[in-house]
Amino acid sequence: MAIEDAPLDDKAKRMRDLLSSFYAPDPSVAGGSLPKGASLDAINTDSFDADQYMNLLVQRANLEGLLQKHVEMAAEIKNLDTDLQMLVYENYNKFISATDAIKRMKSNIVGMEANMEQLLDKIMSVQSRSDGVNNSLFGKREHIEKLHRTRNLLRKVQLFFCGKEQFIYDLPARLGKCIKAEAYADAVRFYTGAMPIFKAYGESSFQDCKRASEEAVMTITKNLQGKLFSDSESIQTRAEAAVLLKQLDFPVDGLKVRLFEKLEQSLGGLQVKIGDVADALEESNDEQENDLQLGFAVAHDASVHEFVETVRAYRVIFPDSESQLIKLSEDLITKHFLITEQHMKKRVSTATFLRVLRIIWDDVLLIDHVLPEALLHDYCFKVSQSAIKQYVSSMFSHLLDDVSGAMMKVHPQQNNVAEEQLQVALEAGKNSLLKGSMDLLLGFRQLLEDNLDLLVKLRELITDWVQAGFQQFFEALDTRFLLLSGRIKSSPQDQSLSEGLQSEKISSGLVLVLAQLCVFVEQTAIPRITEARTEIAASFSSSGARGYEHGLVFHPTEISRVFQSASEKFLHQYINMRTHRISVLLRKRFTTPNWIKHKEPREVHMFVDLFLQELEAVGSEVKQILSQGVRKHRRSESNGSTTSSLSNSLRDDKLRRSNTQRARSQLLETHLAKLFKQKVEIFTKVEFTRESVVTTIIKLGLKSLQEFVRLQTLNRSGFQQIQLDIQFLRTPLKELAEDEAAIDFLLDEVIVGASDRCLDPTPLEPPILDKLIHAKTAETKEQNSSVASPTSQ
């Protein structure tokens, strides 16, 4: 070992240093100072310092650690020696192998130089002999090749003249066969091929053949002219005839005007076929649709290809006709879209509309291929905007007609509408509006998602048109509702709708349906449409950017306010219409008899039955349309009960007094004070519930009854008749109304008003009053049971 082999003095010195470093209080005393950042791993680096490493090792490790490090380093040294020895052995073996290989190569190369020299001599000899042969045969070979080329040329000339001579002799017969078979293209090709020979030898060798061929060509020219101007021939056939005539040197420039007139007339067939495609696809069912689409596509493609080939031929025949062909192509596309717009007056599905657009776009691409100067695709973008915009507008127009049609199903039927008719009309209106709007949005989404170049470029405009369409649709729907309700007069655009309304009066049930439908629009339809429209707009991040600049954005909040206001107006209109019917009934009741000479009451007057029937009709209508609210008895909250009891006490007191002017004046003053005090409490805001609407109509009816009573002068019998009618009405009215206190108060006010207008306000005795009321009640029950029995049977 390196430590064990060291001199004794070195061992003693190292031991002394170890002991000094262990017991020394100052590390600087033992072994000196070490550089900062020294590490034991530095033994594997190029800058390894043995002394520094040993000092660091002694400073950081104890005796056992040093011994362990000694054992480890000894083992590493032994391993390194072994590896070095193996490396030396391997390199020695390779060196021996290389030496043997060099010896073998040296022995093989010996004698090769002499062989290479012999090979070089032989190659030089062969090259010299080959050059001699080439030089001796060069002149003869050139002569032989020249003679061979001359022989081949003479053979070709002989075959040509022999074949041409035979072809010229057979040409008249060939032309005759082509005329019979109407193979005019072959005939022209044969004749034009023989023209150089006729020009060179037509007056000598082939004079008879030339004359016969010219007679056949005259016949061909005449037949081609007939085909050129024949209406029964296709466009392509006429174009081919024109090309053949030009090849025969026929002056076709003089026929240019007539040919273009024929071409323009032929465009009508293409336009009619576009309309036929739209009609047939719209009327077909799903099973027939694919067959129809395939059939019309094949027929239309054939016609368009025929037109395209004609354009191609005309460009060859008339090189200066480019501007006319461009105008004809633009007219064709324009008329395609005009016919499409005419068909959109009917209901056309989005799928059918897309197919028509795709057909037109395919036509544009085909024509653009043969007439690129027309820039027909740019022209198509311009003229298609009107058709697509009209399609969007027509979809909203059809939706408006669907909703209006559902409302038009509500017809007056005598005094009221048929059972469940209003509910059916309301549900039909809701379904038409909501489902129709969703279908509309799906159709527009189909337009926006289609990859047709025409639609991709117009995507932002279509989005703007849809937004503007919804805004205009709801504005038009509000106007249409006003027209249906009779609140405004019809315009010339709504002439057909107004004719249907003029034939019969406006139904109050229709007005109620309109009111509830406006609530549905505000609370359900607009949020759903807005949500669906937002989802569609999110699919196209750049769509609709122009809408904010041009004021075309759909404003749901504004439309909601409009329909909220409309619903309240329609509800009040319904109440007014029903109240007006009751007022007419009351006017007849109180203006017909002579109340001064009225007879004693025998029974409840029949106007009470009519009044209750009107209220039953109201109840039947609101039950179909409006929801049921919470029935509120506001007797304790209202001053009606207090004033009612006060009114009853004043009435009894008045009836006990004599009919003096003082008592009459005092009663009038008290009544006026109560009227002004109770006015606000009686008429509250109308809610969209059955109870609220019925209660409001009853209150207005009783107010009208009170006013009609005040306009009459009554005798005692007339006063007693009114007392009997009002007392009978008290129970059914309180059952129908939600505010019993107000009803009691208004009924009492009618009695008080009647007593004010009575010359002798003596009421009926309670037993007589009860007897008459019980008799009327029994009669009413009997009538109801008799009506219910046939119904149950």
XYZ file of C-alpha atoms in Angstrom, residues 27-626:
600
model
C -8.438 24.593 12.577
C -5.790 26.762 10.986
C -3.136 25.173 13.244
C -3.671 21.686 11.772
C -2.496 21.220 8.217
C -2.901 24.833 7.227
C -5.897 26.413 5.557
C -7.819 24.831 2.665
C -9.115 26.722 -0.297
C -12.775 27.661 -0.154
C -15.050 25.286 -2.084
C -12.592 22.311 -1.942
C -14.301 18.925 -2.446
C -13.405 15.236 -2.238
C -14.918 14.685 -5.710
C -12.039 16.602 -7.290
C -9.963 13.379 -7.464
C -11.491 12.607 -10.899
C -10.685 16.002 -12.444
C -7.646 17.188 -14.395
C -6.808 19.806 -11.724
C -6.434 17.205 -8.947
C -4.025 18.191 -6.133
C -2.969 15.230 -3.988
C -1.773 17.279 -1.001
C -4.891 19.384 -0.906
C -7.026 16.256 -1.240
C -5.268 14.551 1.674
C -5.554 17.640 3.872
C -9.256 17.868 3.121
C -9.738 14.147 3.760
C -7.907 14.273 7.073
C -9.828 17.363 8.156
C -13.275 15.910 7.377
C -12.885 12.195 8.328
C -11.928 10.460 11.538
C -9.579 7.490 11.866
C -12.186 4.879 11.019
C -13.249 6.898 8.002
C -9.655 7.160 6.830
C -9.204 3.419 7.136
C -12.417 2.799 5.222
C -11.326 5.266 2.520
C -8.000 3.457 2.363
C -9.716 0.112 1.744
C -11.981 1.616 -0.948
C -9.103 3.319 -2.789
C -7.045 0.143 -2.698
C -9.895 -1.799 -4.272
C -10.385 0.866 -6.969
C -6.648 0.835 -7.775
C -6.748 -2.934 -8.149
C -9.746 -2.748 -10.486
C -8.105 -0.089 -12.606
C -4.945 -2.169 -12.907
C -7.002 -5.155 -14.022
C -8.882 -3.080 -16.644
C -5.638 -1.636 -17.965
C -4.130 -5.094 -18.267
C -7.175 -6.390 -20.230
C -7.021 -3.373 -22.536
C -3.359 -3.995 -23.269
C -4.069 -7.650 -24.070
C -6.926 -6.779 -26.476
C -4.876 -4.196 -28.339
C -1.991 -6.635 -28.600
C -4.211 -9.244 -30.275
C -5.483 -6.687 -32.783
C -1.970 -5.608 -33.550
C -0.917 -9.183 -34.253
C -3.941 -9.696 -36.605
C -3.094 -6.493 -38.515
C 0.501 -7.594 -38.896
C -0.564 -10.969 -40.383
C -2.922 -9.237 -42.844
C -0.173 -6.940 -44.083
C 2.129 -9.893 -44.640
C -0.554 -11.693 -46.746
C -1.228 -8.596 -48.868
C 2.475 -8.171 -49.569
C 2.795 -11.771 -50.763
C -0.318 -11.481 -53.052
C 0.766 -8.267 -54.776
C 4.014 -9.762 -55.929
C 3.713 -10.511 -59.723
C 0.539 -8.402 -60.355
C 2.423 -5.499 -61.965
C 3.657 -7.674 -64.875
C 0.100 -8.905 -65.597
C -1.263 -5.361 -65.679
C 1.342 -4.310 -68.224
C 0.400 -7.220 -70.500
C -3.321 -6.288 -70.290
C -2.584 -2.699 -71.222
C -0.676 -3.780 -74.335
C -3.580 -5.951 -75.536
C -6.134 -3.153 -75.039
C -4.031 -0.741 -77.082
C -3.769 -3.296 -79.904
C -7.546 -3.840 -80.048
C -8.195 -0.064 -80.118
C -5.821 0.478 -83.042
C -7.422 -2.286 -85.136
C -10.973 -0.923 -84.379
C -9.933 2.518 -85.566
C -8.640 1.040 -88.783
C -11.916 -0.782 -89.512
C -13.995 2.367 -88.831
C -11.852 4.479 -91.125
C -12.080 1.967 -93.980
C -15.957 1.549 -93.768
C -16.945 5.186 -93.010
C -17.617 6.307 -96.588
C -19.595 3.206 -97.601
C -21.758 3.347 -94.476
C -22.837 6.948 -95.130
C -23.827 6.102 -98.665
C -25.849 3.060 -97.594
C -27.823 5.070 -94.976
C -28.633 7.769 -97.539
C -29.931 5.202 -100.021
C -32.097 3.596 -97.315
C -33.746 6.913 -96.418
C -34.442 7.630 -100.065
C -36.060 4.229 -100.535
C -38.419 4.750 -97.536
C -39.417 8.189 -98.773
C -40.237 6.889 -102.247
C -42.360 4.123 -100.780
C -44.382 6.634 -98.696
C -44.962 8.914 -101.673
C -46.193 6.014 -103.743
C -48.644 4.900 -101.033
C -49.907 8.463 -100.534
C -50.653 9.105 -104.163
C -52.237 5.735 -104.652
C -54.487 6.225 -101.537
C -55.362 9.810 -102.416
C -56.247 8.905 -105.911
C -58.583 6.184 -104.691
C -60.005 8.510 -101.974
C -60.775 11.229 -104.539
C -62.524 8.794 -106.843
C -64.636 7.461 -103.905
C -65.422 10.924 -102.417
C -68.824 11.554 -104.166
C -70.096 8.170 -103.016
C -68.804 8.776 -99.491
C -70.560 12.150 -99.369
C -73.812 10.589 -100.563
C -73.682 7.984 -97.790
C -72.998 10.702 -95.198
C -76.006 12.708 -96.437
C -78.295 9.695 -96.085
C -76.955 8.969 -92.594
C -76.972 12.706 -91.714
C -73.316 12.349 -90.740
C -72.557 15.901 -91.836
C -69.457 16.238 -89.656
C -67.788 13.299 -91.463
C -68.870 14.673 -94.836
C -67.322 18.072 -94.125
C -64.140 16.409 -92.876
C -63.860 14.317 -96.051
C -64.491 17.289 -98.328
C -62.096 19.675 -96.568
C -59.426 16.946 -96.678
C -59.805 16.681 -100.470
C -59.798 20.447 -101.083
C -55.978 20.759 -101.600
C -56.056 18.096 -104.362
C -59.117 19.696 -105.990
C -57.351 23.028 -106.042
C -54.251 21.506 -107.652
C -55.796 18.941 -110.042
C -59.534 19.756 -110.022
C -59.509 21.191 -113.527
C -57.615 18.252 -115.089
C -57.408 14.754 -113.583
C -60.283 14.938 -111.032
C -62.707 17.301 -112.788
C -65.717 14.951 -112.680
C -65.075 14.025 -109.035
C -64.846 17.685 -108.090
C -68.173 18.547 -109.795
C -70.022 15.643 -108.121
C -68.508 16.481 -104.742
C -69.542 20.158 -105.026
C -73.146 19.134 -105.794
C -73.156 16.919 -102.680
C -71.678 19.762 -100.616
C -74.439 22.105 -101.805
C -76.977 19.586 -100.509
C -75.065 19.359 -97.231
C -74.976 23.166 -96.921
C -78.735 23.387 -97.487
C -79.439 20.705 -94.890
C -77.126 22.389 -92.364
C -78.928 25.704 -92.868
C -82.226 23.935 -92.196
C -80.872 22.507 -88.955
C -79.444 25.899 -88.000
C -82.834 27.617 -88.026
C -85.016 24.700 -86.951
C -86.822 25.202 -83.620
C -87.066 21.476 -83.078
C -83.289 21.032 -83.056
C -81.280 21.398 -79.873
C -78.972 24.329 -79.220
C -75.899 22.128 -79.517
C -77.036 20.694 -82.859
C -77.547 24.193 -84.246
C -74.152 25.262 -82.954
C -72.509 22.254 -84.635
C -74.293 23.123 -87.875
C -72.912 26.667 -87.688
C -69.379 25.349 -87.115
C -69.641 22.991 -90.112
C -70.947 25.791 -92.342
C -68.015 27.938 -91.384
C -65.618 25.107 -92.228
C -67.258 24.990 -95.680
C -66.478 28.720 -96.078
C -70.173 29.595 -95.881
C -70.711 33.283 -94.860
C -72.184 32.701 -91.379
C -71.606 36.286 -90.191
C -74.829 37.307 -91.896
C -76.692 34.734 -89.779
C -75.343 36.083 -86.474
C -78.434 38.108 -85.520
C -80.847 35.255 -86.168
C -78.621 32.764 -84.351
C -78.443 34.921 -81.236
C -82.220 35.424 -81.301
C -82.651 31.645 -81.357
C -80.171 31.287 -78.504
C -82.019 33.895 -76.438
C -85.344 32.150 -77.042
C -83.865 28.845 -75.934
C -83.022 30.323 -72.513
C -86.704 30.290 -71.612
C -86.638 26.502 -71.418
C -83.846 26.581 -68.854
C -85.725 29.126 -66.717
C -88.953 27.108 -66.749
C -87.038 24.025 -65.646
C -85.724 25.879 -62.575
C -89.316 26.592 -61.597
C -90.356 23.006 -62.260
C -87.589 21.769 -59.973
C -88.799 23.964 -57.101
C -92.467 23.009 -57.558
C -91.867 19.292 -57.920
C -89.476 19.013 -54.981
C -91.858 20.963 -52.736
C -94.874 18.811 -53.639
C -93.077 15.473 -53.454
C -92.857 13.303 -50.387
C -89.658 11.911 -48.913
C -89.746 8.734 -51.005
C -90.183 10.569 -54.295
C -87.800 13.404 -53.497
C -84.545 11.650 -54.359
C -85.886 10.303 -57.662
C -87.266 13.699 -58.644
C -84.076 15.448 -57.668
C -81.990 13.015 -59.712
C -84.301 13.231 -62.734
C -84.462 17.027 -62.782
C -80.734 17.299 -62.127
C -79.946 15.086 -65.123
C -82.383 16.956 -67.392
C -81.218 20.388 -66.294
C -77.532 19.464 -66.519
C -78.080 18.265 -70.057
C -79.746 21.555 -71.022
C -77.049 23.654 -69.356
C -74.251 21.643 -70.945
C -75.973 22.146 -74.264
C -76.049 25.904 -73.678
C -72.393 25.884 -72.590
C -71.339 24.018 -75.709
C -73.280 26.523 -77.797
C -71.446 29.400 -76.114
C -68.163 27.649 -76.776
C -69.104 27.147 -80.450
C -70.317 30.734 -80.891
C -67.026 32.050 -79.555
C -65.280 30.116 -82.296
C -67.762 31.067 -85.018
C -68.137 34.715 -83.999
C -64.942 35.884 -82.303
C -66.386 39.378 -81.729
C -69.527 38.093 -79.942
C -68.073 38.059 -76.409
C -70.131 40.995 -75.117
C -73.388 39.509 -76.425
C -72.632 36.136 -74.860
C -71.821 37.811 -71.524
C -75.133 39.669 -71.608
C -77.054 36.485 -72.427
C -75.349 34.648 -69.549
C -76.119 37.442 -67.095
C -79.744 37.521 -68.280
C -79.979 33.766 -67.727
C -78.762 34.025 -64.108
C -80.959 37.073 -63.456
C -84.068 35.301 -64.726
C -83.159 32.211 -62.677
C -83.331 34.313 -59.520
C -86.474 36.170 -60.665
C -88.296 32.874 -61.162
C -86.986 31.699 -57.776
C -88.402 34.849 -56.168
C -91.788 34.240 -57.811
C -91.914 30.696 -56.433
C -91.083 31.990 -52.964
C -94.546 33.523 -52.792
C -95.549 29.943 -52.029
C -94.164 28.137 -49.006
C -90.725 26.766 -49.974
C -88.664 24.672 -47.568
C -85.041 25.510 -46.849
C -83.879 22.221 -48.374
C -85.654 22.997 -51.650
C -84.327 26.542 -51.675
C -80.790 25.247 -51.138
C -81.160 22.783 -54.007
C -82.311 25.554 -56.348
C -79.396 27.769 -55.265
C -76.993 24.895 -55.836
C -78.413 24.293 -59.330
C -77.995 27.974 -60.196
C -74.462 28.055 -58.779
C -73.505 24.958 -60.783
C -74.795 26.712 -63.914
C -72.649 29.735 -63.061
C -69.526 27.613 -62.691
C -70.149 25.798 -65.985
C -70.661 29.028 -67.920
C -67.723 30.650 -66.134
C -65.503 27.861 -67.411
C -66.184 28.629 -71.084
C -66.715 32.386 -70.631
C -64.340 33.518 -67.869
C -64.415 37.128 -69.092
C -68.019 37.401 -67.852
C -66.969 37.087 -64.174
C -70.338 35.455 -63.703
C -69.655 34.332 -60.115
C -69.248 37.968 -59.012
C -72.412 38.922 -60.866
C -74.237 36.030 -59.190
C -73.240 37.309 -55.738
C -74.902 40.625 -56.524
C -78.187 39.393 -57.996
C -78.598 36.570 -55.465
C -78.798 38.964 -52.516
C -82.309 40.075 -53.456
C -83.561 36.473 -53.801
C -82.041 35.291 -50.509
C -83.275 38.379 -48.667
C -86.769 37.848 -50.079
C -86.628 34.196 -49.023
C -85.801 35.219 -45.445
C -88.619 37.774 -45.549
C -91.073 35.241 -47.023
C -90.318 32.765 -44.231
C -91.286 35.373 -41.644
C -94.344 36.304 -43.712
C -95.523 32.680 -43.793
C -94.964 32.415 -40.042
C -97.073 35.547 -39.532
C -99.839 34.058 -41.686
C -99.715 30.799 -39.685
C -100.210 32.616 -36.380
C -102.964 34.788 -37.871
C -104.636 31.725 -39.369
C -104.785 30.075 -35.962
C -106.465 33.188 -34.560
C -108.936 33.383 -37.448
C -110.397 30.047 -36.374
C -112.149 31.830 -33.494
C -115.612 32.766 -34.830
C -118.596 34.126 -32.930
C -121.235 31.477 -32.388
C -124.446 33.180 -31.359
C -123.735 34.772 -27.971
C -120.473 33.006 -27.211
C -117.894 30.715 -28.749
C -118.042 26.958 -28.828
C -116.761 24.974 -25.891
C -112.945 24.580 -25.891
C -112.698 26.562 -29.146
C -110.726 29.346 -27.520
C -108.340 26.950 -25.827
C -107.740 25.112 -29.121
C -107.109 28.419 -30.910
C -104.722 29.576 -28.184
C -102.723 26.351 -28.257
C -102.649 26.461 -32.046
C -101.371 30.042 -31.917
C -98.694 29.172 -29.359
C -97.582 26.141 -31.346
C -97.532 28.067 -34.624
C -95.495 30.863 -33.087
C -92.964 28.896 -31.044
C -92.543 25.805 -33.245
C -92.631 27.932 -36.366
C -89.925 30.214 -34.971
C -87.745 27.261 -33.982
C -88.194 25.678 -37.422
C -87.374 29.048 -38.933
C -84.134 29.274 -36.945
C -83.202 25.713 -37.898
C -83.758 26.567 -41.544
C -81.624 29.685 -41.264
C -78.944 27.682 -39.496
C -79.020 25.255 -42.406
C -78.434 28.204 -44.736
C -75.547 29.496 -42.625
C -73.866 26.112 -42.257
C -74.083 25.190 -45.926
C -70.680 25.180 -47.638
C -71.953 26.607 -50.926
C -69.574 29.414 -51.917
C -72.496 31.687 -52.671
C -73.868 31.345 -49.114
C -70.476 31.430 -47.387
C -69.750 34.846 -48.872
C -73.217 36.152 -47.907
C -73.202 34.642 -44.403
C -72.908 37.965 -42.551
C -75.665 39.546 -44.644
C -77.967 36.574 -44.022
C -77.401 36.901 -40.265
C -78.297 40.606 -40.446
C -81.416 39.841 -42.481
C -82.534 37.240 -39.953
C -82.104 39.679 -37.065
C -83.988 42.387 -38.919
C -86.613 39.802 -39.893
C -87.347 38.875 -36.280
C -87.613 42.540 -35.315
C -89.979 43.273 -38.196
C -91.912 40.036 -37.619
C -92.831 40.880 -34.040
C -93.695 44.445 -35.018
C -95.937 43.096 -37.794
C -97.396 40.529 -35.375
C -98.364 43.317 -32.991
C -100.008 45.198 -35.865
C -101.776 42.028 -37.011
C -103.130 41.445 -33.504
C -104.448 45.016 -33.431
C -106.135 44.404 -36.779
C -107.697 41.135 -35.603
C -109.018 42.848 -32.491
C -110.515 45.683 -34.512
C -108.428 48.338 -32.785
C -107.044 49.575 -36.140
C -108.347 49.537 -39.686
C -106.925 47.179 -42.301
C -104.353 48.335 -44.827
C -104.335 47.381 -48.527
C -101.674 44.747 -47.725
C -104.092 43.053 -45.314
C -107.069 43.159 -47.677
C -107.661 39.395 -47.611
C -107.549 39.380 -43.827
C -109.904 42.331 -43.549
C -112.437 40.672 -45.856
C -112.604 37.711 -43.478
C -113.152 40.024 -40.521
C -115.776 42.225 -42.183
C -118.095 39.294 -42.779
C -118.653 38.886 -39.037
C -118.196 40.879 -35.854
C -115.034 40.739 -33.770
C -115.363 37.986 -31.176
C -114.676 38.924 -27.567
C -113.147 35.479 -27.154
C -110.654 36.290 -29.921
C -109.601 39.432 -28.055
C -109.080 37.360 -24.886
C -107.003 34.831 -26.842
C -104.917 37.672 -28.252
C -104.309 39.033 -24.763
C -103.076 35.682 -23.460
C -101.030 35.083 -26.617
C -99.282 38.422 -26.055
C -98.390 37.247 -22.541
C -96.998 34.033 -24.060
C -94.929 36.036 -26.544
C -93.517 38.211 -23.782
C -92.780 35.510 -21.205
C -91.982 32.399 -23.282
C -91.566 32.927 -27.014
C -89.127 35.837 -27.001
C -86.752 34.300 -24.380
C -86.740 30.966 -26.241
C -86.149 32.618 -29.612
C -83.437 34.852 -28.168
C -81.661 31.863 -26.627
C -81.809 29.823 -29.834
C -80.714 32.802 -31.935
C -77.755 33.393 -29.613
C -76.665 29.754 -29.930
C -76.749 29.997 -33.713
C -74.878 33.322 -33.731
C -72.194 31.830 -31.467
C -71.397 29.284 -34.172
C -70.338 32.096 -36.480
C -68.125 34.526 -34.579
C -67.880 37.053 -37.413
C -71.571 36.951 -38.351
C -73.860 39.870 -37.815
C -71.092 42.448 -37.426
C -72.899 44.885 -39.703
C -76.145 44.666 -37.820
C -75.173 47.115 -35.088
C -74.005 49.647 -37.660
C -77.214 49.526 -39.704
C -79.749 49.265 -36.889
C -80.839 45.738 -37.822
C -80.368 44.079 -34.443
C -83.239 42.176 -32.845
C -84.225 43.946 -29.579
C -85.965 41.389 -27.332
C -86.424 43.819 -24.440
C -88.175 46.359 -26.609
C -90.443 43.724 -28.168
C -91.271 42.347 -24.706
C -92.394 45.790 -23.555
C -94.558 46.169 -26.659
C -96.352 42.856 -26.104
C -96.688 43.446 -22.381
C -98.500 46.693 -23.128
C -100.542 44.982 -25.861
C -101.641 42.194 -23.512
C -102.983 44.718 -21.003
C -104.796 46.643 -23.741
C -106.406 43.501 -25.149
C -107.490 42.394 -21.679
C -109.129 45.764 -21.027
C -110.701 45.619 -24.483
C -112.170 42.216 -23.654
C -113.584 43.563 -20.386
C -115.028 46.573 -22.197
C -116.621 44.380 -24.901
C -118.238 42.106 -22.330
C -119.299 45.052 -20.192
C -120.810 46.706 -23.252
C -122.998 43.645 -23.898
C -124.189 43.794 -20.306
C -124.831 47.529 -20.621
C -126.939 46.970 -23.738
C -128.954 44.366 -21.841
C -129.459 46.741 -18.898
C -130.402 49.633 -21.172
C -133.179 47.545 -22.744
C -134.352 46.459 -19.314
C -134.634 49.963 -17.850
C -135.683 51.978 -20.898
C -138.448 49.677 -22.139
C -141.054 49.608 -19.294
C -142.919 52.540 -17.769
C -141.593 52.497 -14.231
C -144.233 54.943 -12.981
C -146.955 52.420 -13.823
C -145.021 49.261 -12.964
C -147.062 46.369 -11.615
C -146.397 44.549 -8.415
C -143.563 42.023 -8.662
C -144.651 38.429 -9.163
C -141.235 36.879 -9.851
C -137.640 37.711 -10.536
C -137.377 39.522 -13.864
C -135.956 37.609 -16.841
C -133.169 40.179 -17.315
C -131.526 38.594 -14.272
C -131.266 35.289 -16.148
C -129.811 37.077 -19.161
C -127.346 38.935 -16.949
C -126.207 35.687 -15.328
C -125.960 34.015 -18.743
C -123.601 36.747 -19.876
C -121.479 36.186 -16.785
C -121.510 32.428 -17.395
C -120.276 33.068 -20.944
C -117.497 35.217 -19.519
C -116.632 32.478 -17.041
C -116.567 29.863 -19.811
C -114.186 31.982 -21.903
C -111.778 32.925 -19.132
C -111.762 29.333 -17.885
C -110.354 28.228 -21.264
C -107.731 30.955 -21.486
C -106.739 32.365 -18.093
